[in-house]
PDB file of C-alpha atoms in Angstrom:
ATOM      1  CA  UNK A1142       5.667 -13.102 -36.555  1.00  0.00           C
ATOM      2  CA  UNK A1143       4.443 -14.566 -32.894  1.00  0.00           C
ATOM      3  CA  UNK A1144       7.175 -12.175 -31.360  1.00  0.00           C
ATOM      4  CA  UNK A1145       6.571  -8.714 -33.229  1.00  0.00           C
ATOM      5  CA  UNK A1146       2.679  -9.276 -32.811  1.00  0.00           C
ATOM      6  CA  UNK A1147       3.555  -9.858 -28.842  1.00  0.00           C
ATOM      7  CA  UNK A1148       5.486  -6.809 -29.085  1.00  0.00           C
ATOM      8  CA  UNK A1149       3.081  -4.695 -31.049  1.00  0.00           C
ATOM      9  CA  UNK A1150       0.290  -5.662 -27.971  1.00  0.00           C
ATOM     10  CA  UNK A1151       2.981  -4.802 -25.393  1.00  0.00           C
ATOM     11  CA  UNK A1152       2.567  -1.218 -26.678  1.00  0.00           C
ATOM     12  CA  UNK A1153      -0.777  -0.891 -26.550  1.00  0.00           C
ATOM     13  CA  UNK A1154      -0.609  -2.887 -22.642  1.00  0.00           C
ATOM     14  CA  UNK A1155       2.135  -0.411 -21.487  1.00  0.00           C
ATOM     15  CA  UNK A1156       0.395   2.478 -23.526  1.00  0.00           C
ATOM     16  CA  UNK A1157       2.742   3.788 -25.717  1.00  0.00           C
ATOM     17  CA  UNK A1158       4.179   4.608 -29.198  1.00  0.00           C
ATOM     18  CA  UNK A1159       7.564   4.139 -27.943  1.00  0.00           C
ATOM     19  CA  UNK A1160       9.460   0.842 -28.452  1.00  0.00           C
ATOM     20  CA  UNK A1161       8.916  -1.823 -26.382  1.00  0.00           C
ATOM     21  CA  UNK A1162      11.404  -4.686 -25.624  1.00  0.00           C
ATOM     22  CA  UNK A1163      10.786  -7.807 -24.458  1.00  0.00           C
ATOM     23  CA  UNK A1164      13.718  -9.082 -21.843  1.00  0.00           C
ATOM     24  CA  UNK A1165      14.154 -12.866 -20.809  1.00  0.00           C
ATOM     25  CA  UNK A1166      14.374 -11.667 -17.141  1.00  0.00           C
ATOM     26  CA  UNK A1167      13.065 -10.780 -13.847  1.00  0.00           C
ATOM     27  CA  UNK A1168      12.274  -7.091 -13.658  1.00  0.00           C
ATOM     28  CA  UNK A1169      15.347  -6.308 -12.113  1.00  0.00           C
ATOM     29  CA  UNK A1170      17.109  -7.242 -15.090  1.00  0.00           C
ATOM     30  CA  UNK A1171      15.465  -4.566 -17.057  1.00  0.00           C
ATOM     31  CA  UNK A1172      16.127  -2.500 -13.949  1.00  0.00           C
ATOM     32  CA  UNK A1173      19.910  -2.977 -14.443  1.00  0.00           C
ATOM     33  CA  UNK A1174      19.690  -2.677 -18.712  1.00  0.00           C
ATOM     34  CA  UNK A1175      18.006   1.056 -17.386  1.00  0.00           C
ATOM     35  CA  UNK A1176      20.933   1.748 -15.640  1.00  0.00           C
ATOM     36  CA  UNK A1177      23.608   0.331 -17.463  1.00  0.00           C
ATOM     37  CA  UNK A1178      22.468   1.541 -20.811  1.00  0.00           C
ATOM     38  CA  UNK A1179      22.360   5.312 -19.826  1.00  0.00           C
ATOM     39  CA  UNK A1180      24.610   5.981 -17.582  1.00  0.00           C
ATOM     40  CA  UNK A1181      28.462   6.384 -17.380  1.00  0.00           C
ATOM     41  CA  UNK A1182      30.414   5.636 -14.502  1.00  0.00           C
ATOM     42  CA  UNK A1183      30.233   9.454 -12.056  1.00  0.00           C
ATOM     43  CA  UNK A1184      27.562  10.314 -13.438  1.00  0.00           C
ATOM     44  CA  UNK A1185      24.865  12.026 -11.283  1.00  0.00           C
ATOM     45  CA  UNK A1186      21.475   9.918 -10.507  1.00  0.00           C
ATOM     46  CA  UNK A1187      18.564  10.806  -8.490  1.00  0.00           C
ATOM     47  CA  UNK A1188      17.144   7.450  -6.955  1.00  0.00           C
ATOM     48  CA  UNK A1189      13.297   8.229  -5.015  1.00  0.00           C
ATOM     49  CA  UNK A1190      13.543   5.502  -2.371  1.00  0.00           C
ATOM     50  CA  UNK A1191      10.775   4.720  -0.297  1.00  0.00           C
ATOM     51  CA  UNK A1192      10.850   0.580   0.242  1.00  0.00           C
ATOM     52  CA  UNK A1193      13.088  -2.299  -0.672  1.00  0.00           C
ATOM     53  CA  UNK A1194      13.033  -1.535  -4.637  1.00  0.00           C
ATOM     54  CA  UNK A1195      14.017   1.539  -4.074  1.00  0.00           C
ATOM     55  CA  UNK A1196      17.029   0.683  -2.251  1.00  0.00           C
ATOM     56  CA  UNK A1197      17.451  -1.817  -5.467  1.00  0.00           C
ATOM     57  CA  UNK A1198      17.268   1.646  -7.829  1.00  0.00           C
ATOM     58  CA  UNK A1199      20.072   2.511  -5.511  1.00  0.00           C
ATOM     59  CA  UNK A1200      22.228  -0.367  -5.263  1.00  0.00           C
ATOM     60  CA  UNK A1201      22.205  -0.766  -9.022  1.00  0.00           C
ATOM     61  CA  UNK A1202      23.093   3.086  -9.528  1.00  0.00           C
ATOM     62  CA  UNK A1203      26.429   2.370  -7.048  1.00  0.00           C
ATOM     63  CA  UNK A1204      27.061  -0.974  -8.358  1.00  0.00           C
ATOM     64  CA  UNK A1205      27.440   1.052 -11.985  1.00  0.00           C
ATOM     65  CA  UNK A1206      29.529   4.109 -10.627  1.00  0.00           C
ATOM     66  CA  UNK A1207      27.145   6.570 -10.329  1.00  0.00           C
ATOM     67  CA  UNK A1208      26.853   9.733  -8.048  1.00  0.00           C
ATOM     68  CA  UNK A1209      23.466   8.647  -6.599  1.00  0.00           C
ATOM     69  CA  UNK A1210      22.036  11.762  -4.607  1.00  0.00           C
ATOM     70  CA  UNK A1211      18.898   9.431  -2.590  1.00  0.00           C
ATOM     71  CA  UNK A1212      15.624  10.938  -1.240  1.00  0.00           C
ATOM     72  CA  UNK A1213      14.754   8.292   0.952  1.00  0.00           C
ATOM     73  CA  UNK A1214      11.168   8.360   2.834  1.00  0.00           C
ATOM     74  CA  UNK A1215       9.966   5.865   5.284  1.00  0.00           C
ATOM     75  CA  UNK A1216       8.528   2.688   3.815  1.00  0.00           C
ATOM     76  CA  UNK A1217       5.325   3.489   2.754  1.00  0.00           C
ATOM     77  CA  UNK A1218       5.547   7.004   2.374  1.00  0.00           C
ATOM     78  CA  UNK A1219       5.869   8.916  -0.729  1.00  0.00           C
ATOM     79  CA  UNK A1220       8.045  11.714  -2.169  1.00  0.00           C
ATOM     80  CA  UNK A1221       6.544  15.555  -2.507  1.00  0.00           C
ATOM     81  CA  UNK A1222       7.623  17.529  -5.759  1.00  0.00           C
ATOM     82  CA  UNK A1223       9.146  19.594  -3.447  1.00  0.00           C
ATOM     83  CA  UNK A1224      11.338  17.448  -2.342  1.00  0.00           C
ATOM     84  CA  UNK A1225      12.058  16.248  -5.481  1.00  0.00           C
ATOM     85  CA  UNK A1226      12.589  19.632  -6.850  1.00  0.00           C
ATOM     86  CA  UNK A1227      15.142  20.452  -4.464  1.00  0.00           C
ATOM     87  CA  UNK A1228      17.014  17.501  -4.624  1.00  0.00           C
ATOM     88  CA  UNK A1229      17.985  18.266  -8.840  1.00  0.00           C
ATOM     89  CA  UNK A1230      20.917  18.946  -9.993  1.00  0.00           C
ATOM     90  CA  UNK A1231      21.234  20.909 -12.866  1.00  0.00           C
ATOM     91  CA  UNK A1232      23.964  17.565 -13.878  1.00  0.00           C
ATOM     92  CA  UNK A1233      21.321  14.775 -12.587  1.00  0.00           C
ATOM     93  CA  UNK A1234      21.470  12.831 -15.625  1.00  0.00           C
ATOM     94  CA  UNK A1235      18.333  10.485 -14.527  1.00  0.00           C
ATOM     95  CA  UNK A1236      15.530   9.933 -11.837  1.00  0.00           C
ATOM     96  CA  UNK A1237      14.684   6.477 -10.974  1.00  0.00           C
ATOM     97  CA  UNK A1238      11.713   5.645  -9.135  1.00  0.00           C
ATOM     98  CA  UNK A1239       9.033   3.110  -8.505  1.00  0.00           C
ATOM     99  CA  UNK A1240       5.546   3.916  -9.921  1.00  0.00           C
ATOM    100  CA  UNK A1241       3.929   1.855  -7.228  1.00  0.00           C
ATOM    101  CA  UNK A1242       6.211   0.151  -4.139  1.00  0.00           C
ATOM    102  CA  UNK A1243       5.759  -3.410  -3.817  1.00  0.00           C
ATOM    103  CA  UNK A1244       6.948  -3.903  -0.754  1.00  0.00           C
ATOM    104  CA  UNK A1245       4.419  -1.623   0.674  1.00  0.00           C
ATOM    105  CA  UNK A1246       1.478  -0.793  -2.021  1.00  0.00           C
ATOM    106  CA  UNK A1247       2.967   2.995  -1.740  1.00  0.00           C
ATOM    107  CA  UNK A1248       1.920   5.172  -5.111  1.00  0.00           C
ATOM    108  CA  UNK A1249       4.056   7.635  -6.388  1.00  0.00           C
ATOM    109  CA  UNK A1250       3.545  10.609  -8.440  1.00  0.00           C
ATOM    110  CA  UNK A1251       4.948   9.258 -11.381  1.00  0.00           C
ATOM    111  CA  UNK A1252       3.225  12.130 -13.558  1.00  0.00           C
ATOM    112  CA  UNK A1253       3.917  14.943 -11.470  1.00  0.00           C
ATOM    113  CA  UNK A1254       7.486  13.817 -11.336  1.00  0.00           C
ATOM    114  CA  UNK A1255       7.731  13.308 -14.762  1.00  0.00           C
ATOM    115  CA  UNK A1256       5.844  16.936 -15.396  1.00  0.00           C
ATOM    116  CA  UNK A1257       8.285  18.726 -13.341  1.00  0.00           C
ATOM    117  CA  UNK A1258      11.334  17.270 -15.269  1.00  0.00           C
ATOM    118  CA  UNK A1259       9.861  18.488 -18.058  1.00  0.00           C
ATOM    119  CA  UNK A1260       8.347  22.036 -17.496  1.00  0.00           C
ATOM    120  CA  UNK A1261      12.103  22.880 -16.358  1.00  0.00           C
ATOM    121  CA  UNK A1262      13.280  21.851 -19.844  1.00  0.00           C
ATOM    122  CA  UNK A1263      15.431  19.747 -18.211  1.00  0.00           C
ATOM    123  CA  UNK A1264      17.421  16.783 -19.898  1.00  0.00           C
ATOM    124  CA  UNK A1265      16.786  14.461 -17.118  1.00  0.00           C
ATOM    125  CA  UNK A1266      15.074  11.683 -17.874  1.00  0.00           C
ATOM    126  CA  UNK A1267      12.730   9.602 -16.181  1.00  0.00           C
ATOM    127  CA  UNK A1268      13.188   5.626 -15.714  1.00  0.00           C
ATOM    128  CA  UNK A1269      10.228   4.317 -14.050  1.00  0.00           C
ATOM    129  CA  UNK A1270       9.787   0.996 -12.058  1.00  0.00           C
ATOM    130  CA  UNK A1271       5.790   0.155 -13.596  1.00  0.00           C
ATOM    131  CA  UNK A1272       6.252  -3.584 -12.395  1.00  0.00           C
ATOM    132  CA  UNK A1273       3.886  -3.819  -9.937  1.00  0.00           C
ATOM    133  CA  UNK A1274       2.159  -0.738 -11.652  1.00  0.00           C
ATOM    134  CA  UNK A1275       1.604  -1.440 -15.356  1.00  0.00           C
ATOM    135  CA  UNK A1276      -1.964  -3.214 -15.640  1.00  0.00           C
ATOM    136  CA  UNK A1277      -3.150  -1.675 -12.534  1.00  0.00           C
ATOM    137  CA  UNK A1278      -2.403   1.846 -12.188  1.00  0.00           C
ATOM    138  CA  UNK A1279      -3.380   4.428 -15.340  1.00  0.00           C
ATOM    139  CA  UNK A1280       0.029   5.675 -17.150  1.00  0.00           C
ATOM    140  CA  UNK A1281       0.155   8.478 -19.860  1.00  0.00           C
ATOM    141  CA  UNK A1282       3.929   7.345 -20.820  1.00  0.00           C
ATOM    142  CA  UNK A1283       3.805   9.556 -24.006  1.00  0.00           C
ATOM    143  CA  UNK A1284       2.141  12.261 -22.958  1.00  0.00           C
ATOM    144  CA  UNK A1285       3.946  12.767 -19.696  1.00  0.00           C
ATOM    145  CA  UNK A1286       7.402  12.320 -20.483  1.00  0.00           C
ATOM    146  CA  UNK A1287       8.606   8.617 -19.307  1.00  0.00           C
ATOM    147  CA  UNK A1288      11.346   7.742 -20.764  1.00  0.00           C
ATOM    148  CA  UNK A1289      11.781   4.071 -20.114  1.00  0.00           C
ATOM    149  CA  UNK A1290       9.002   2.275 -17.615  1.00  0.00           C
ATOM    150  CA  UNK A1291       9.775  -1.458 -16.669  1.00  0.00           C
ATOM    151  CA  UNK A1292       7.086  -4.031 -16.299  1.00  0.00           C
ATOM    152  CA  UNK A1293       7.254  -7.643 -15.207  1.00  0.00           C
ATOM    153  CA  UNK A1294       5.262 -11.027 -16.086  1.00  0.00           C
ATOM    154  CA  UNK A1295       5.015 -12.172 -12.194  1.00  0.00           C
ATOM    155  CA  UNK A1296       2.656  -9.105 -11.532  1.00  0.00           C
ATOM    156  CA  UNK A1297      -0.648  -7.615 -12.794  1.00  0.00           C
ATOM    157  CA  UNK A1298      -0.045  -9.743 -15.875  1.00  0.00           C
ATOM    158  CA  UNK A1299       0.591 -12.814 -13.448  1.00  0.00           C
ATOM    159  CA  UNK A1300       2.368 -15.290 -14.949  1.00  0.00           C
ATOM    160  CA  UNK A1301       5.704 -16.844 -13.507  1.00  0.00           C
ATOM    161  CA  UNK A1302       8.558 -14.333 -13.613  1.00  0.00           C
ATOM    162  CA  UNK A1303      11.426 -14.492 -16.156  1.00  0.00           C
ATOM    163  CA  UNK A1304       9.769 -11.678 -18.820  1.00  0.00           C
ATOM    164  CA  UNK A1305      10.464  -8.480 -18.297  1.00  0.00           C
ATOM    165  CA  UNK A1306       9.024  -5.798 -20.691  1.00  0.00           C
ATOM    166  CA  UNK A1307      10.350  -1.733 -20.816  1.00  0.00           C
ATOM    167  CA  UNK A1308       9.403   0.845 -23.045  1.00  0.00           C
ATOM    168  CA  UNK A1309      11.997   3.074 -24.477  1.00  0.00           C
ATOM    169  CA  UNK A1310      11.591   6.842 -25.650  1.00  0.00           C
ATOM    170  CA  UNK A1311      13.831   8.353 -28.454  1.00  0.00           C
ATOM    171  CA  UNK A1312      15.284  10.280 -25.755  1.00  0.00           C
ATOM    172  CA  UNK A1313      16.596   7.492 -23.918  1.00  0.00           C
ATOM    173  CA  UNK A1314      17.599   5.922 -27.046  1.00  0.00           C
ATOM    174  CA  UNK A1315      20.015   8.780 -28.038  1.00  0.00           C
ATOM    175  CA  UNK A1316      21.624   8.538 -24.089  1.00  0.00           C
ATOM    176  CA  UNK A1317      22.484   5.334 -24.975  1.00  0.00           C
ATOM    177  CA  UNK A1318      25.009   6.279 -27.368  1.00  0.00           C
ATOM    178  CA  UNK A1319      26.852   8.322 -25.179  1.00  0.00           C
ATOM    179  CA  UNK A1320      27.032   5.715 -21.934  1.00  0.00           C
ATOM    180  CA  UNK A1321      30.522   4.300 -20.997  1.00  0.00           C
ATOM    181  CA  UNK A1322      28.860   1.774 -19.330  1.00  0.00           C
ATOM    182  CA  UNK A1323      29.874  -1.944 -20.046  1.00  0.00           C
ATOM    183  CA  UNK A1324      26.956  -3.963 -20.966  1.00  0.00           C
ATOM    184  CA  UNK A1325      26.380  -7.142 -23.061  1.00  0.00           C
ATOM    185  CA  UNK A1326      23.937  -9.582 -22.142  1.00  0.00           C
ATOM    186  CA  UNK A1327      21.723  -6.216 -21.083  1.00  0.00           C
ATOM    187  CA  UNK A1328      22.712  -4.202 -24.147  1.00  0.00           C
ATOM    188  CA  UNK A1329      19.790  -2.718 -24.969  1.00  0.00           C
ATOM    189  CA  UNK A1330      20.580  -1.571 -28.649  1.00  0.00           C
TER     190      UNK A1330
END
């Protein structure tokens, strides 16, 4: 009962209908259960990097075979849509980016990114690092498209870290069953 009422106020925290899981991890376990869980090995990722958890987004996305195509901007910068735009592929599978960059306090567009995905009718989808963002940055996850954001306990919620908490659209859901991806301890089904 204690867990599904924590889980029920996770929603309403992240600000979503969507499930939400509850990990026993640091973020960037939930960062890996993102990656592992929908993708398959060559597939074709689009990682926004801009500070040190961006190169994470991108480590992760090699250490799981993927094709990761990288806009990288110097730390503290942010991405355009532009940019974004033209680095799609009509096969990139998913965008991974940071909502806000730790390492630097850096905001991305999370909305306009997610917005552009979605006015193309692309089947991208959208995996959003929210762990230094959830709590203190305003998300629309429903409304704008996210498909999975990750939080973390050690942030705006500021307890030790070991939780991890990610959201999880239908769309990412179905994904799941088509990754070749070995998972287990990270499984997110």
């Amino acid at each position: 009962a204690l867990y599904q009422r924590v889980l029920d106020q996770l929603k309403t925290f992240v600000g979503t209908q969507n499930d939400v899981l509850l990990m026993a991890c640091s973020g960037t376990g939930a960062m890996e259960a993102s990656v592992s869980n929908l993708t398959s090995p060559g597939d074709r990722v689009l990682v926004l990097s801009a500070g040190k958890f961006g190169e994470r987004w991108v480590a992760l996305a090699k250490a799981y075979g993927c094709n990761a195509d990288v806009v990288t901007k110097p730390y503290g910068s942010t991405f355009t849509l532009d940019e974004v735009r033209a680095a799609l592929k009509p096969d990139t599978r998913v965008v991974y980016m940071q909502a806000t960059e730790t390492s630097t306090g850096a905001r991305h567009d999370v909305e306009g990114i997610a917005k552009l995905l979605r006015s193309s009718g692309s089947e991208t989808l959208l995996v959003v690092d929210g762990i230094t963002g959830l709590g203190t940055t305003t998300f629309d996850i429903d409304a704008w498209g996210v498909d999975i954001i990750i939080g973390g306990s050690q942030k705006a919620v500021m307890i030790p870290p070991g939780l991890a908490y990610l959201s999880v659209s239908e769309r990412a859901w179905a994904a799941m069953e088509h990754s070749k991806n070995p998972r287990y301890y990270f499984d997110l089904r």
